[in-house]
Short mmCIF file of C-alpha atoms in Angstrom, two decimals:
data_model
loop_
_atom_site.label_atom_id
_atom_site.label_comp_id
_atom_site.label_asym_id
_atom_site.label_seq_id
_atom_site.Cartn_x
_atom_site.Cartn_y
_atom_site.Cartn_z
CA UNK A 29 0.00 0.00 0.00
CA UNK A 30 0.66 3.73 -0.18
CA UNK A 31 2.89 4.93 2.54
CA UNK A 32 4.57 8.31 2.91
CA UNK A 33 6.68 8.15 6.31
CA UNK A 34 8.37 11.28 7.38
CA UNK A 35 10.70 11.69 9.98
CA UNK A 36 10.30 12.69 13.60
CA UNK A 37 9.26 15.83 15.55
CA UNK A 38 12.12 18.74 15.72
CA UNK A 39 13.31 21.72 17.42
CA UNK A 40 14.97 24.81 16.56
CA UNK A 41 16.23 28.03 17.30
CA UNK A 42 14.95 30.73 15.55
CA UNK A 43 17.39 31.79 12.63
CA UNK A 44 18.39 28.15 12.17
CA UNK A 45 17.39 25.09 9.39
CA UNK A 46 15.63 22.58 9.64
CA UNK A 47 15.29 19.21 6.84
CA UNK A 48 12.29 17.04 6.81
CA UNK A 49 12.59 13.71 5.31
CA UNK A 50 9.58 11.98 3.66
CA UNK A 51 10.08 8.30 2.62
CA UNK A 52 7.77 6.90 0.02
CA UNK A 53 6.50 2.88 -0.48
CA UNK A 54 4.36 1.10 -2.29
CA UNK A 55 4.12 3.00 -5.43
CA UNK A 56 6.29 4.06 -8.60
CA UNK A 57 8.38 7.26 -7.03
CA UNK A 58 9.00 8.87 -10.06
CA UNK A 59 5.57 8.71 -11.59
CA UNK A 60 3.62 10.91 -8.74
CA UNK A 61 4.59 14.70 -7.62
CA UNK A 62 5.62 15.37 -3.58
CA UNK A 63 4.19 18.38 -2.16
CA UNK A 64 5.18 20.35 0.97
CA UNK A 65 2.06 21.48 2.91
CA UNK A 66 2.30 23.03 6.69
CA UNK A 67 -0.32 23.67 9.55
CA UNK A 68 0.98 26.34 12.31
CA UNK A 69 -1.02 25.67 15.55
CA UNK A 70 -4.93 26.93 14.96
CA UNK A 71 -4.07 28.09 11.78
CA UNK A 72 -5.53 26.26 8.41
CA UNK A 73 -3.07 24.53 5.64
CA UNK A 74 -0.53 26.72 3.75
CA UNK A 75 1.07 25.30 0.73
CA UNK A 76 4.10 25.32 0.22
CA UNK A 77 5.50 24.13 -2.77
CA UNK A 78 6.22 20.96 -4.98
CA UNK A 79 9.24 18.33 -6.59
CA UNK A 80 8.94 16.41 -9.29
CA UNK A 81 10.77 13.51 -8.32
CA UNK A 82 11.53 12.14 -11.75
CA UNK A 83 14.01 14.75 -12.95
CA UNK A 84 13.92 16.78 -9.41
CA UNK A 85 12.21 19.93 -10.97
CA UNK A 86 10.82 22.22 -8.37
CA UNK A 87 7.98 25.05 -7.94
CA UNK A 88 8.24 27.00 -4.55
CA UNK A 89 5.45 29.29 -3.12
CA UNK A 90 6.02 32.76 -3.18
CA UNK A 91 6.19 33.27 0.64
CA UNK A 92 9.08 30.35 0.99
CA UNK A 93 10.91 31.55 -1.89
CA UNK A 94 14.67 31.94 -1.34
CA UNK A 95 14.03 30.00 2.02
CA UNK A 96 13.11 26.90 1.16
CA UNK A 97 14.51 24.06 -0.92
CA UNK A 98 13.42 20.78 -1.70
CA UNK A 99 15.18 17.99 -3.14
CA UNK A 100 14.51 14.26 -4.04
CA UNK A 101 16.79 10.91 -3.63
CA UNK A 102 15.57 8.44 -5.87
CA UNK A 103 18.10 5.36 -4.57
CA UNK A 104 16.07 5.84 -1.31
CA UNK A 105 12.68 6.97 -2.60
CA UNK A 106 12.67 9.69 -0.43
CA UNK A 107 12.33 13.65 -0.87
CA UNK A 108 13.68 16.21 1.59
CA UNK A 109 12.42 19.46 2.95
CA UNK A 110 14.90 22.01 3.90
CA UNK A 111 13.64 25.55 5.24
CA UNK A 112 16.13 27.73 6.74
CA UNK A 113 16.73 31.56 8.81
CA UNK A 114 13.53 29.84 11.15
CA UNK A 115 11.29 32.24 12.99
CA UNK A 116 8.56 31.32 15.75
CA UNK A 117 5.93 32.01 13.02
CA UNK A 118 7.76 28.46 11.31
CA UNK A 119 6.73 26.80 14.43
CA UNK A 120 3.78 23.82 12.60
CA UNK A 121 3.33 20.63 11.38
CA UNK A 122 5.18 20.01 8.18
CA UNK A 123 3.46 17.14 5.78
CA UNK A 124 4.63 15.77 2.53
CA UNK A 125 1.33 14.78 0.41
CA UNK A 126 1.45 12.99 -3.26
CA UNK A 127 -0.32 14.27 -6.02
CA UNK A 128 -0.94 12.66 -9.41
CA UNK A 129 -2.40 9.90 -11.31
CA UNK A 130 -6.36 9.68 -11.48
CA UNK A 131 -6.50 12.08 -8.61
CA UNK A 132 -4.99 14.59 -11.06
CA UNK A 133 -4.74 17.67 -9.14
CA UNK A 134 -5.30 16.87 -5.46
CA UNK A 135 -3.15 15.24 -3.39
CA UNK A 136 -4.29 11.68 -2.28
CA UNK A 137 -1.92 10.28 0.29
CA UNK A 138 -0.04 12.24 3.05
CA UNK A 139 2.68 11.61 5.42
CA UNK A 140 1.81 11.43 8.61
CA UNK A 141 3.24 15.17 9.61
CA UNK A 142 6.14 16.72 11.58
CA UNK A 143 6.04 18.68 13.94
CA UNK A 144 8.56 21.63 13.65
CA UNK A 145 8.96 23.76 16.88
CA UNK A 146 10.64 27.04 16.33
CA UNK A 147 11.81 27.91 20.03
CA UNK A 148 14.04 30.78 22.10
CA UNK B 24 -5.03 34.99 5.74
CA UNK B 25 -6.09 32.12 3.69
CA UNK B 26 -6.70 32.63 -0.11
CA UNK B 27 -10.29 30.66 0.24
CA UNK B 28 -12.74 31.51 3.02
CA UNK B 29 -14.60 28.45 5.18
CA UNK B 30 -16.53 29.26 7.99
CA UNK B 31 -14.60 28.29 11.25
CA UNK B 32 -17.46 25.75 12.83
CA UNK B 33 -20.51 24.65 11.27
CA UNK B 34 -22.53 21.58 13.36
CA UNK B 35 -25.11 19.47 12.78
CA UNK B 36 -26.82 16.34 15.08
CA UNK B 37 -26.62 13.25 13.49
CA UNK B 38 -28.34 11.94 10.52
CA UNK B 39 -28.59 15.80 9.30
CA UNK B 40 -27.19 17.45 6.93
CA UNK B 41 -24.68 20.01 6.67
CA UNK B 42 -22.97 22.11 3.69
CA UNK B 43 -19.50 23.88 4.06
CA UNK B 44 -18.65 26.90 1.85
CA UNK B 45 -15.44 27.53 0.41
CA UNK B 46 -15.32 30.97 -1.50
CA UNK B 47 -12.68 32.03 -3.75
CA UNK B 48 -12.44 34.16 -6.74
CA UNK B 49 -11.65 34.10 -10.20
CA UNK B 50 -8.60 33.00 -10.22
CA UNK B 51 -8.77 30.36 -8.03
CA UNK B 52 -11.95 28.26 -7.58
CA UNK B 53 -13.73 30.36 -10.53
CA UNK B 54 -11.19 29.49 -12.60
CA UNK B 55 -10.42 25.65 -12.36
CA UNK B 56 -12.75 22.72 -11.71
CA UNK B 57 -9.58 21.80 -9.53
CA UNK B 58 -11.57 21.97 -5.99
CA UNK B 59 -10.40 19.51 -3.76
CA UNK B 60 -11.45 18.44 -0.11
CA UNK B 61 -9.87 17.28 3.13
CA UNK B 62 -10.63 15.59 6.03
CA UNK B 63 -8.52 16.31 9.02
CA UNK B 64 -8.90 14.24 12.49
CA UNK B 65 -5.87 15.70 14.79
CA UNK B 66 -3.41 13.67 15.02
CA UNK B 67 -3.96 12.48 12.16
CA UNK B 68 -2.92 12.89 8.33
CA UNK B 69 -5.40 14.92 6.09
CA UNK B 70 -7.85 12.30 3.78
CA UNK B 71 -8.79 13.63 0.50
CA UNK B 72 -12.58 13.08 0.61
CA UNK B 73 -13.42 15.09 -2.87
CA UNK B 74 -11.05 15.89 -5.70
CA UNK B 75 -12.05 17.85 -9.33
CA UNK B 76 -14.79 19.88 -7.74
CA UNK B 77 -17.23 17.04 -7.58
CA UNK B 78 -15.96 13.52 -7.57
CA UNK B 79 -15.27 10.89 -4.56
CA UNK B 80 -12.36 8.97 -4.48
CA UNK B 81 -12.76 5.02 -3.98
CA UNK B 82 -13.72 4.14 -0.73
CA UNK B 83 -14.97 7.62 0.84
CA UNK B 84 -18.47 7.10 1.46
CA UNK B 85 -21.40 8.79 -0.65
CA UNK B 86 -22.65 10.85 2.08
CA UNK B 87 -19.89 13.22 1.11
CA UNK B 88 -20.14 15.30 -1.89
CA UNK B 89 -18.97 18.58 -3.74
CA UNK B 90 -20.48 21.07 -5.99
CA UNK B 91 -19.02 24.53 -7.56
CA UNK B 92 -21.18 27.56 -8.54
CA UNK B 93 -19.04 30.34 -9.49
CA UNK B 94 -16.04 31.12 -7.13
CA UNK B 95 -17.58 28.80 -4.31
CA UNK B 96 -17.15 25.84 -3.43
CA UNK B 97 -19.49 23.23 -1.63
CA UNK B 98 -18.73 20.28 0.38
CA UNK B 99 -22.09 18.40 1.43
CA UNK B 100 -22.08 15.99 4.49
CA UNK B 101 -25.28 13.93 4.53
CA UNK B 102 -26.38 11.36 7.19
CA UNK B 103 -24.16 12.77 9.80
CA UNK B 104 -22.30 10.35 11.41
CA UNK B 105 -20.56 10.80 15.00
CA UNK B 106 -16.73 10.04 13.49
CA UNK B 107 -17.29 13.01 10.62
CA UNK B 108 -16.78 14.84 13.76
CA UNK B 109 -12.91 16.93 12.18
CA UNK B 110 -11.66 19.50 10.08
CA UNK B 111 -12.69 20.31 7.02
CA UNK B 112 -10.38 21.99 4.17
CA UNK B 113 -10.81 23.09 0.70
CA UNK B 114 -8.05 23.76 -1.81
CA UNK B 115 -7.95 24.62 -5.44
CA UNK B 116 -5.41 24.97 -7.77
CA UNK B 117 -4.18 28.54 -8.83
CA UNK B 118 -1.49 28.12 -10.90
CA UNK B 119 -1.89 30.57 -13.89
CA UNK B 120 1.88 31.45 -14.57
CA UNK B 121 3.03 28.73 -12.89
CA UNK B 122 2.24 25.83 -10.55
CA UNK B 123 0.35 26.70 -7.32
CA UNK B 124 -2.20 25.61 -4.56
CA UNK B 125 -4.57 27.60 -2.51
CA UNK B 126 -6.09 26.16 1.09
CA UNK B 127 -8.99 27.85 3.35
CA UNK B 128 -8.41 28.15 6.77
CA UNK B 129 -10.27 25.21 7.58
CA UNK B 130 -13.79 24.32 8.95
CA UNK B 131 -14.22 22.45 12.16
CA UNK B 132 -17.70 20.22 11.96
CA UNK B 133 -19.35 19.27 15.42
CA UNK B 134 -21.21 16.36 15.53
CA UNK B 135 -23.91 17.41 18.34
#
């Protein structure tokens, strides 16, 4: 079955990096695209951008921009979140999602989130 | 702020019926039939419950369902059932010069 596992909770001081690491099974991981989405605590979903894992093409959302990078390992079918010069407003949960396939344009299996704490 | 506005709470008791909004403009939800819908128990990962506007993936029941008119989007919960009881998000796509996704801010449904 469909699994994306992503690694565990972290924390952080602000102006630091943090990388997330989401590992993908039970599926082709070139054929389907890995998103980045993040909740902050009572706050709704924020998008944050996208890799294509077959040739490791990226689209970033405006507001990460310069901040944020995402890459993809395809010996360990896994893609990597890296989002760097933290503030307390980074503090959230951090999910990798796949989108593709008959599902087209929505994404139809997520990781199971981590939880980034952004802390003085 | 969130690019598409859901109400914060809507309830309902169960067996009832409830419908969550999910406005956007032209750009977004006006634009593309790309209106998708989430399911969010905490703790646990978001389930995609709706995808193109309108149509249920396999396995997510029939009680759910979407409809557009406009820039707004409609999720419909019939037969309410104690475990819909979670948050509900929309998202459409946006991208017109390049790729991009738009979220609301989420609606929280109480089962009473």
């Amino acid at each position: 079955q469909v699994q994306l596992v992503q690694s565990g909770a972290e924390v952080r001081r602000p102006g630091a990096s943090v990388k997330v690491s989401c590992k993908a099974s039970g599926y082709t991981f070139t054929s389907f695209y890995i998103h980045w989405v993040r909740q902050a605590p009572g706050q709704g979903l924020e998008w944050m951008g996208l890799v294509n894992p077959y040739d490791g093409v990226t689209t970033y959302a405006q507001s990460f921009q310069g901040r944020v990078t995402m890459t993809r390992d395809t010996s360990t079918n896994t893609v990597y979140m890296d989002l760097n010069r933290l503030t307390t407003e980074d503090t959230a949960a951090y999910y990798c999602a796949r989108r593709g396939g008959e599902y087209s344009y929505a994404f139809d299996h997520w990781g199971q989130g981590a939880l980034v704490t952004v802390s003085s | 702020q969130p690019a598409l506005t859901q109400p914060a709470s809507v309830s309902g008791s169960p067996g009832q019926s409830v419908t969550i909004s999910c406005t956007g403009t032209n750009i977004d939800v006006g634009n593309f039939d790309l209106v998708s819908w989430y399911q969010h128990h905490p703790g646990k990962a978001p389930k995609l419950i709706v995808y193109e506007a309108t149509k249920r993936p396999s396995g997510v029941s029939d009680r759910f369902s979407g409809s557009t008119s406009g820039s707004t989007a409609s999720l419909t919960i019939s037969g309410l059932q104690a475990d819909d009881e979670a948050h509900y998000s929309c998202c459409s796509y946006a991208g017109i010069t390049s790729p991009k996704w738009v979220f609301g801010g989420g609606t929280m449904l109480t089962v009473l």
